[in-house]
Coordinates of C-alpha atoms in Angstrom, one line a residue:
Chain I
M1 CA 0.0 0.0 0.0
A2 CA 1.4 3.4 -1.0
E3 CA 2.0 5.8 1.8
Q4 CA -0.4 8.7 1.9
T5 CA 1.2 12.1 1.2
P6 CA 0.8 14.2 4.4
P7 CA -1.3 17.4 4.1
V8 CA 0.4 20.8 3.7
P9 CA 0.8 21.9 7.3
K10 CA -1.2 24.9 8.6
V11 CA 0.9 25.4 11.8
L12 CA 4.6 25.3 12.3
A13 CA 5.6 24.7 16.0
F14 CA 9.3 25.5 16.8
D15 CA 11.5 24.2 19.4
V16 CA 13.4 27.3 20.7
F17 CA 16.6 26.6 22.7
G18 CA 19.1 25.5 20.1
T19 CA 16.7 25.6 17.2
V20 CA 15.8 29.3 17.0
V21 CA 18.2 30.8 19.5
D22 CA 21.9 30.1 20.4
W23 CA 21.8 29.5 24.1
H24 CA 25.4 28.4 24.4
T25 CA 27.0 31.6 23.1
T26 CA 24.7 33.9 25.0
I27 CA 25.0 32.1 28.4
A28 CA 28.8 31.9 28.1
R29 CA 29.1 35.6 27.3
E30 CA 26.8 36.7 30.1
V31 CA 28.5 34.6 32.8
E32 CA 31.9 35.7 31.6
S33 CA 30.9 39.4 31.9
L34 CA 29.7 38.7 35.5
V35 CA 32.5 36.4 36.8
P36 CA 36.0 37.4 35.6
G37 CA 38.1 34.4 34.5
I38 CA 35.3 31.9 34.5
D39 CA 35.2 29.3 31.7
G40 CA 31.9 30.4 30.1
D41 CA 31.9 27.5 27.6
A42 CA 32.0 24.9 30.4
F43 CA 29.6 26.9 32.6
A44 CA 27.0 27.0 29.8
L45 CA 27.3 23.3 29.2
Q46 CA 27.0 22.5 32.9
W47 CA 23.9 24.7 33.3
R48 CA 22.2 23.1 30.3
Q49 CA 23.1 19.6 31.4
G50 CA 20.9 20.1 34.5
Y51 CA 17.9 20.8 32.5
A52 CA 16.7 17.4 31.4
P53 CA 17.0 15.8 34.9
A54 CA 15.3 18.8 36.5
M55 CA 12.3 18.5 34.1
A56 CA 12.1 14.7 34.6
A57 CA 12.1 15.1 38.4
T58 CA 9.4 17.8 38.1
M59 CA 7.2 15.6 35.9
A60 CA 7.7 12.6 38.1
S61 CA 6.5 14.7 41.1
G62 CA 3.2 15.2 39.4
T63 CA 3.5 19.0 39.7
F64 CA 4.5 21.6 37.2
R65 CA 7.0 24.4 37.7
V66 CA 8.1 27.0 35.2
L67 CA 11.6 26.6 33.6
D68 CA 12.8 29.9 35.3
D69 CA 12.5 28.1 38.6
L70 CA 14.3 25.0 37.4
H71 CA 17.1 27.1 35.9
M72 CA 17.6 28.8 39.3
D73 CA 17.7 25.5 41.1
I74 CA 20.4 24.3 38.8
L75 CA 22.3 27.5 39.0
R76 CA 22.4 27.3 42.8
T77 CA 24.0 23.8 42.5
I78 CA 26.7 25.2 40.2
A79 CA 27.1 28.1 42.7
P80 CA 29.1 30.7 40.8
P81 CA 30.5 33.4 43.1
L82 CA 27.6 35.9 42.7
S83 CA 25.2 37.8 45.0
E84 CA 21.4 36.9 45.1
S85 CA 20.6 39.8 42.8
Q86 CA 23.3 38.8 40.4
L87 CA 22.1 35.2 40.3
S88 CA 18.6 36.5 39.5
E89 CA 20.0 38.7 36.7
L90 CA 22.0 35.8 35.3
N91 CA 19.0 33.5 35.5
R92 CA 17.2 35.9 33.2
A93 CA 19.9 35.5 30.6
W94 CA 17.6 32.8 29.2
H95 CA 15.2 35.6 28.4
R96 CA 17.9 37.3 26.4
L97 CA 19.2 34.6 24.1
D98 CA 20.3 35.7 20.7
P99 CA 18.6 34.2 17.7
W100 CA 20.7 32.3 15.1
P101 CA 21.6 34.7 12.4
E102 CA 19.0 33.8 9.8
A103 CA 16.2 33.0 12.3
V104 CA 14.2 36.3 12.4
A105 CA 14.1 36.8 8.6
A106 CA 13.2 33.2 8.0
L107 CA 10.4 33.3 10.6
N108 CA 9.0 36.4 9.0
R109 CA 8.9 34.6 5.6
L110 CA 7.3 31.5 7.2
K111 CA 4.7 33.7 9.0
S112 CA 3.4 34.9 5.7
R113 CA 2.0 31.4 5.0
F114 CA 1.7 29.5 8.3
V115 CA 0.7 30.1 11.9
I116 CA 4.0 30.1 13.6
T117 CA 4.4 29.4 17.3
P118 CA 7.1 28.3 19.7
L119 CA 6.6 24.9 21.4
S120 CA 9.2 25.2 24.0
N121 CA 9.8 24.0 27.6
G122 CA 10.5 27.7 28.4
G123 CA 7.7 29.5 30.2
I124 CA 5.2 32.1 28.7
G125 CA 7.1 35.0 30.2
L126 CA 10.5 33.8 29.2
L127 CA 9.4 33.2 25.6
T128 CA 7.5 36.6 25.4
Y129 CA 10.5 38.6 26.7
M130 CA 12.9 36.7 24.4
A131 CA 10.7 37.3 21.4
K132 CA 10.2 41.0 22.1
R133 CA 14.0 41.6 22.5
A134 CA 15.1 39.4 19.6
G135 CA 12.3 40.3 17.2
L136 CA 10.9 36.8 16.9
P137 CA 7.5 37.3 15.1
W138 CA 5.5 34.6 16.7
D139 CA 1.7 34.6 16.1
L140 CA 1.2 33.3 19.6
I141 CA 3.2 31.8 22.5
L142 CA 2.6 28.1 23.2
C143 CA 4.8 26.2 25.6
A144 CA 5.0 23.7 28.4
E145 CA 3.4 26.2 30.8
V146 CA 0.2 26.5 28.7
F147 CA -0.2 22.7 28.7
G148 CA 1.0 21.9 32.2
A149 CA 3.5 19.4 30.9
Y150 CA 7.0 19.4 29.4
K151 CA 8.0 18.0 26.0
P152 CA 8.2 15.1 25.2
D153 CA 4.8 14.7 26.9
H154 CA 2.3 14.2 24.1
R155 CA -0.1 16.7 25.7
T156 CA 2.2 19.5 24.4
Y157 CA 2.3 18.4 20.8
Q158 CA -1.4 17.5 20.6
G159 CA -2.2 20.6 22.6
V160 CA -0.9 22.8 19.7
A161 CA -3.4 21.1 17.3
R162 CA -6.2 21.2 19.8
V163 CA -6.0 24.9 20.7
L164 CA -5.7 25.9 17.1
G165 CA -8.5 23.7 15.9
V166 CA -6.5 21.7 13.4
K167 CA -5.5 18.0 13.1
P168 CA -2.2 16.8 14.6
E169 CA -0.9 16.0 11.1
E170 CA -1.6 19.7 10.1
V171 CA 1.1 20.7 12.6
M172 CA 4.8 20.4 11.8
M173 CA 7.2 20.3 14.6
V174 CA 10.5 22.0 13.7
A175 CA 13.5 21.2 16.0
A176 CA 17.2 20.6 16.1
H177 CA 16.7 17.6 18.4
E178 CA 15.7 14.1 17.2
K179 CA 14.1 13.1 20.5
D180 CA 11.8 16.1 20.3
L181 CA 10.8 15.1 16.7
D182 CA 10.5 11.5 17.6
A183 CA 7.9 12.3 20.2
A184 CA 6.1 14.8 18.0
Q185 CA 5.9 12.2 15.3
D186 CA 4.6 9.6 17.7
A187 CA 1.9 12.2 18.7
G188 CA 0.8 12.5 15.1
L189 CA 2.6 15.6 14.0
Q190 CA 4.8 16.1 10.9
T191 CA 8.4 16.9 11.6
A192 CA 11.4 18.9 10.2
Y193 CA 14.9 18.6 11.5
I194 CA 17.2 21.7 11.6
E195 CA 21.0 21.2 11.7
R196 CA 22.7 23.3 14.4
V197 CA 26.2 22.0 14.2
H198 CA 27.5 24.4 16.8
E199 CA 24.6 24.2 19.3
F200 CA 27.1 23.3 22.0
G201 CA 29.7 25.9 21.1
A202 CA 32.1 26.7 18.4
K203 CA 34.6 24.2 19.9
R204 CA 32.5 21.1 19.2
T205 CA 30.5 19.8 16.3
K206 CA 27.1 18.0 16.8
D207 CA 26.3 14.9 14.8
V208 CA 23.5 16.2 12.4
S209 CA 23.3 13.1 10.2
P210 CA 19.9 12.6 8.7
S211 CA 17.5 10.2 10.4
P212 CA 15.3 8.0 8.3
R213 CA 12.4 8.9 10.7
H214 CA 12.7 12.6 9.7
P215 CA 13.4 13.0 6.0
L216 CA 12.7 16.7 6.0
H217 CA 16.2 17.9 7.0
F218 CA 17.4 21.4 6.6
R219 CA 20.6 23.4 7.2
D220 CA 18.7 26.2 8.9
L221 CA 15.4 28.0 9.0
A222 CA 16.0 29.9 5.8
A223 CA 16.3 26.5 4.0
L224 CA 12.9 25.5 5.5
A225 CA 11.4 28.7 4.1
D226 CA 13.0 28.0 0.7
Y227 CA 11.5 24.5 0.8
F228 CA 8.0 25.9 1.3
G229 CA 8.6 28.6 -1.3
C230 CA 7.9 31.4 1.2
Chain Z
M1 CA -2.9 59.8 53.8
A2 CA -2.1 60.7 50.2
E3 CA -2.8 58.0 47.6
Q4 CA 0.3 56.4 46.1
T5 CA 0.9 57.0 42.5
P6 CA 0.6 53.7 40.7
P7 CA 3.7 52.5 38.8
V8 CA 4.0 52.9 35.1
P9 CA 2.5 49.6 33.8
K10 CA 4.7 47.1 32.0
V11 CA 1.9 45.1 30.4
L12 CA -1.3 46.3 28.7
A13 CA -4.0 43.6 28.6
F14 CA -6.9 44.3 26.2
D15 CA -10.4 43.2 26.1
V16 CA -11.1 42.3 22.5
F17 CA -14.8 42.1 21.5
G18 CA -16.0 45.7 21.4
T19 CA -12.7 47.2 22.6
V20 CA -10.3 46.3 19.7
V21 CA -12.7 44.8 17.1
D22 CA -16.2 45.8 16.0
W23 CA -18.2 42.6 16.4
H24 CA -21.6 44.1 15.6
T25 CA -20.7 45.3 12.1
T26 CA -18.9 42.2 11.1
I27 CA -21.5 39.7 12.4
A28 CA -24.4 41.7 10.9
R29 CA -22.6 41.8 7.5
E30 CA -21.7 38.1 7.5
V31 CA -25.2 36.9 8.3
E32 CA -26.8 39.2 5.8
S33 CA -24.5 37.8 3.1
L34 CA -25.6 34.2 4.0
V35 CA -29.4 34.8 4.7
P36 CA -31.0 37.2 2.2
G37 CA -33.5 39.6 3.9
I38 CA -32.4 38.8 7.5
D39 CA -32.1 41.7 9.9
G40 CA -28.3 41.5 10.5
D41 CA -28.4 44.2 13.2
A42 CA -31.0 42.3 15.3
F43 CA -29.3 39.0 14.6
A44 CA -25.9 40.3 15.9
L45 CA -27.4 41.6 19.1
Q46 CA -29.3 38.4 19.7
W47 CA -26.2 36.2 19.2
R48 CA -24.2 38.5 21.5
Q49 CA -26.9 38.5 24.2
G50 CA -26.6 34.8 24.6
Y51 CA -22.9 35.1 25.5
A52 CA -23.0 36.2 29.2
P53 CA -25.6 33.6 30.2
A54 CA -23.7 30.8 28.4
M55 CA -20.4 31.7 30.1
A56 CA -22.1 31.9 33.5
A57 CA -23.7 28.5 33.0
T58 CA -20.3 27.0 31.9
M59 CA -18.5 28.5 35.0
A60 CA -21.3 27.3 37.3
S61 CA -20.9 23.7 35.9
G62 CA -17.3 23.7 37.1
T63 CA -16.0 22.9 33.6
F64 CA -14.5 25.0 30.9
R65 CA -15.5 25.1 27.2
V66 CA -14.0 27.4 24.5
L67 CA -16.1 30.3 23.3
D68 CA -16.4 28.8 19.8
D69 CA -18.5 26.0 21.3
L70 CA -20.7 28.4 23.3
H71 CA -21.2 30.6 20.2
M72 CA -22.4 27.5 18.3
D73 CA -24.8 26.5 21.1
I74 CA -26.3 30.0 21.0
L75 CA -26.4 30.1 17.2
R76 CA -28.4 26.8 17.2
T77 CA -31.0 28.4 19.5
I78 CA -31.4 31.4 17.1
A79 CA -31.6 28.8 14.3
P80 CA -31.1 30.8 11.1
P81 CA -32.1 28.9 8.0
L82 CA -28.6 27.5 7.2
S83 CA -27.0 24.1 6.6
E84 CA -24.6 22.6 9.1
S85 CA -21.6 23.7 7.1
Q86 CA -23.0 27.2 6.8
L87 CA -23.5 27.3 10.5
S88 CA -19.9 26.3 11.1
E89 CA -18.7 28.9 8.6
L90 CA -20.9 31.6 10.3
N91 CA -19.6 30.6 13.7
R92 CA -16.1 31.3 12.5
A93 CA -17.2 34.9 11.7
W94 CA -16.0 35.6 15.3
H95 CA -12.5 34.8 14.0
R96 CA -12.8 37.4 11.2
L97 CA -14.0 40.5 13.1
D98 CA -12.8 43.8 11.7
P99 CA -10.7 46.0 14.0
W100 CA -11.9 49.5 14.9
P101 CA -10.3 51.9 12.4
E102 CA -7.5 53.2 14.6
A103 CA -6.7 49.9 16.5
V104 CA -3.9 48.3 14.5
A105 CA -1.8 51.5 14.3
A106 CA -2.4 52.3 17.9
L107 CA -1.4 48.8 19.1
N108 CA 1.8 49.0 17.0
R109 CA 2.6 52.3 18.8
L110 CA 1.8 50.8 22.3
K111 CA 3.8 47.6 21.5
S112 CA 7.0 49.8 21.2
R113 CA 6.8 50.5 24.9
F114 CA 4.7 47.8 26.6
V115 CA 4.0 44.1 26.4
I116 CA 0.6 43.9 24.7
T117 CA -1.7 41.0 25.0
P118 CA -5.4 40.3 24.6
L119 CA -7.2 39.2 27.7
S120 CA -10.4 38.0 26.1
N121 CA -13.0 35.3 26.7
G122 CA -12.3 34.2 23.2
G123 CA -10.2 31.1 22.8
I124 CA -6.5 30.8 21.8
G125 CA -7.4 29.7 18.2
L126 CA -10.1 32.4 17.7
L127 CA -7.8 35.2 18.9
T128 CA -4.8 33.9 16.8
Y129 CA -6.7 33.7 13.6
M130 CA -8.4 37.0 14.2
A131 CA -5.0 38.7 14.9
K132 CA -3.4 37.1 11.8
R133 CA -6.2 38.3 9.5
A134 CA -6.6 41.8 11.0
G135 CA -2.9 42.5 11.7
L136 CA -3.2 42.8 15.5
P137 CA 0.4 42.8 16.6
W138 CA 0.0 41.0 20.0
D139 CA 3.2 39.9 21.8
L140 CA 1.4 36.8 23.0
I141 CA -2.2 35.5 23.2
L142 CA -3.6 35.3 26.7
C143 CA -7.3 34.5 27.3
A144 CA -9.8 32.5 29.2
E145 CA -8.7 29.3 27.7
V146 CA -5.1 29.7 29.0
F147 CA -6.4 30.2 32.6
G148 CA -9.4 27.8 32.5
A149 CA -11.8 30.5 33.6
Y150 CA -13.7 33.4 32.0
K151 CA -13.5 37.0 32.9
P152 CA -14.5 38.4 35.4
D153 CA -12.9 35.5 37.3
H154 CA -9.9 37.0 39.1
R155 CA -7.7 34.1 37.9
T156 CA -7.7 35.7 34.5
Y157 CA -6.5 39.1 35.5
Q158 CA -4.0 37.8 38.1
G159 CA -2.9 35.1 35.7
V160 CA -1.6 37.8 33.2
A161 CA 0.7 39.2 36.0
R162 CA 1.8 35.7 37.1
V163 CA 2.8 34.3 33.7
L164 CA 4.6 37.5 32.8
G165 CA 6.4 37.7 36.2
V166 CA 5.1 41.2 37.1
K167 CA 3.0 42.5 39.9
P168 CA -0.8 42.9 39.3
E169 CA -0.5 46.7 39.6
E170 CA 2.1 46.6 36.7
V171 CA -0.7 45.3 34.4
M172 CA -3.2 47.7 33.0
M173 CA -6.5 46.3 31.8
V174 CA -7.9 48.2 28.8
A175 CA -11.6 47.7 28.0
A176 CA -14.8 49.3 26.7
H177 CA -16.8 47.7 29.5
E178 CA -17.0 48.9 33.1
K179 CA -17.7 45.5 34.6
D180 CA -14.5 44.1 33.1
L181 CA -12.5 47.0 34.5
D182 CA -14.2 46.8 37.9
A183 CA -13.2 43.2 38.3
A184 CA -9.7 43.9 37.0
Q185 CA -9.3 46.7 39.6
D186 CA -10.6 44.4 42.3
A187 CA -7.9 41.9 41.3
G188 CA -5.2 44.6 41.7
L189 CA -4.7 45.8 38.1
Q190 CA -4.7 49.3 36.8
T191 CA -7.5 50.2 34.4
A192 CA -8.2 52.3 31.3
Y193 CA -11.7 52.8 29.8
I194 CA -12.1 53.1 26.0
E195 CA -15.3 54.7 24.6
R196 CA -16.9 52.7 21.9
V197 CA -20.1 54.6 21.4
H198 CA -21.3 52.4 18.5
E199 CA -20.3 49.0 19.9
F200 CA -23.9 47.9 19.5
G201 CA -24.3 49.3 16.0
A202 CA -24.6 52.6 14.2
K203 CA -28.3 52.9 15.2
R204 CA -27.7 53.2 18.9
T205 CA -25.4 55.1 21.2
K206 CA -23.8 53.5 24.3
D207 CA -23.5 55.5 27.5
V208 CA -19.8 56.1 27.8
S209 CA -20.0 58.6 30.8
P210 CA -16.8 58.5 32.8
S211 CA -16.9 56.4 36.0
P212 CA -15.1 57.7 39.1
R213 CA -13.6 54.2 39.5
H214 CA -11.8 54.5 36.2
P215 CA -10.4 58.0 35.7
L216 CA -8.2 57.0 32.8
H217 CA -10.9 57.4 30.0
F218 CA -10.1 57.6 26.3
R219 CA -12.0 58.1 23.1
D220 CA -10.1 55.3 21.4
L221 CA -6.7 53.4 21.4
A222 CA -4.9 56.2 19.6
A223 CA -5.8 58.5 22.5
L224 CA -4.4 55.8 24.9
A225 CA -1.1 55.8 22.9
D226 CA -1.1 59.6 22.9
Y227 CA -1.5 59.5 26.7
F228 CA 1.6 57.3 27.1
G229 CA 3.6 59.4 24.6
C230 CA 4.1 56.3 22.3

């Protein structure tokens, strides 16, 4: 039996950290400006490494906390030599992440044809302030906080379709992370992979080999816009 | 004791139906194009009149339903002579409401200085499609569906402050309806009243006399932007 061609999507849902914005560069730069002599590269990696376990623990507890609070918990375990107010200021660096160079122009092109929304584990406030500063032209802000669950919980992916009144297969998840796309596909969404070779810093190269599960595979968001002819 | 001057707000939250968009004109026009000879003016008023009781019944039941579903229930009680697909199409007229003439330009001015969000009883999808069609430049979409309660429930007003990480008094509710502003003020928000003399149609004039509870009182959203020097 021939596979059915999926419908043209109506909604594009974007992972944000790594896919749309460059968390590593911004976090490294901000901590280096606050703590002279610190290794910003290692610090950024360490902070980010605490993220998945903190989310898993939160979901296992049956409660929901916004990512800002998890970020602060992790930051306290790293314990850089900073005052309370400096810690708070540094924690808000996640609201100030710089977009990848082509991201804003590409999102504006895609917005002309699709509803574009983040689907991030960041909170509503974090994503709003980030978008306002960086010029990310989202049509709306959807995220873990709206659905009361973190990705890869299916409530997040299917929630996008539900609140926008479309079928799951009319939503395309766009991400630089295969696990995110795997879960989105299991939840019924279409998927597109974005290469971000230097997500973890200029010193290291991420394996961005194409996966058979996600044949739509693009160098960046501009290439995704080219694909759709936007 | 002298009253304290309220802080400059960081967030402006807008009522939508009547305040930002002209529901009466759009609904009357759409039903007149579908049902020859119908009195669109009376039809629009009748549909809108069912709204408050439907929300009250929903809240009393302890559940939450999106406004699209309540609109459809009310539409079926009015029972215009239309097929099922025409009823669905007419129900989506609430996604296609035209903005008041000055609204888009004024919101763009206000967006340069404040976070701007709807705070409407419309659903996430309704408000997203409306904004995309009309060019309403919201920073994010907040509404009853996000908070699981309709205005004037305080969870909606206080929810805006909570998800954006600000104090209630740093949010200003902007609405053409005193009851909405009364509840927002009771919940700790600042308030601004917008005159919409012809909210209920060109044939009738709404009483827009200033209320002592809401001294910030403007002819339209351009006057609000003027007030803030945007």
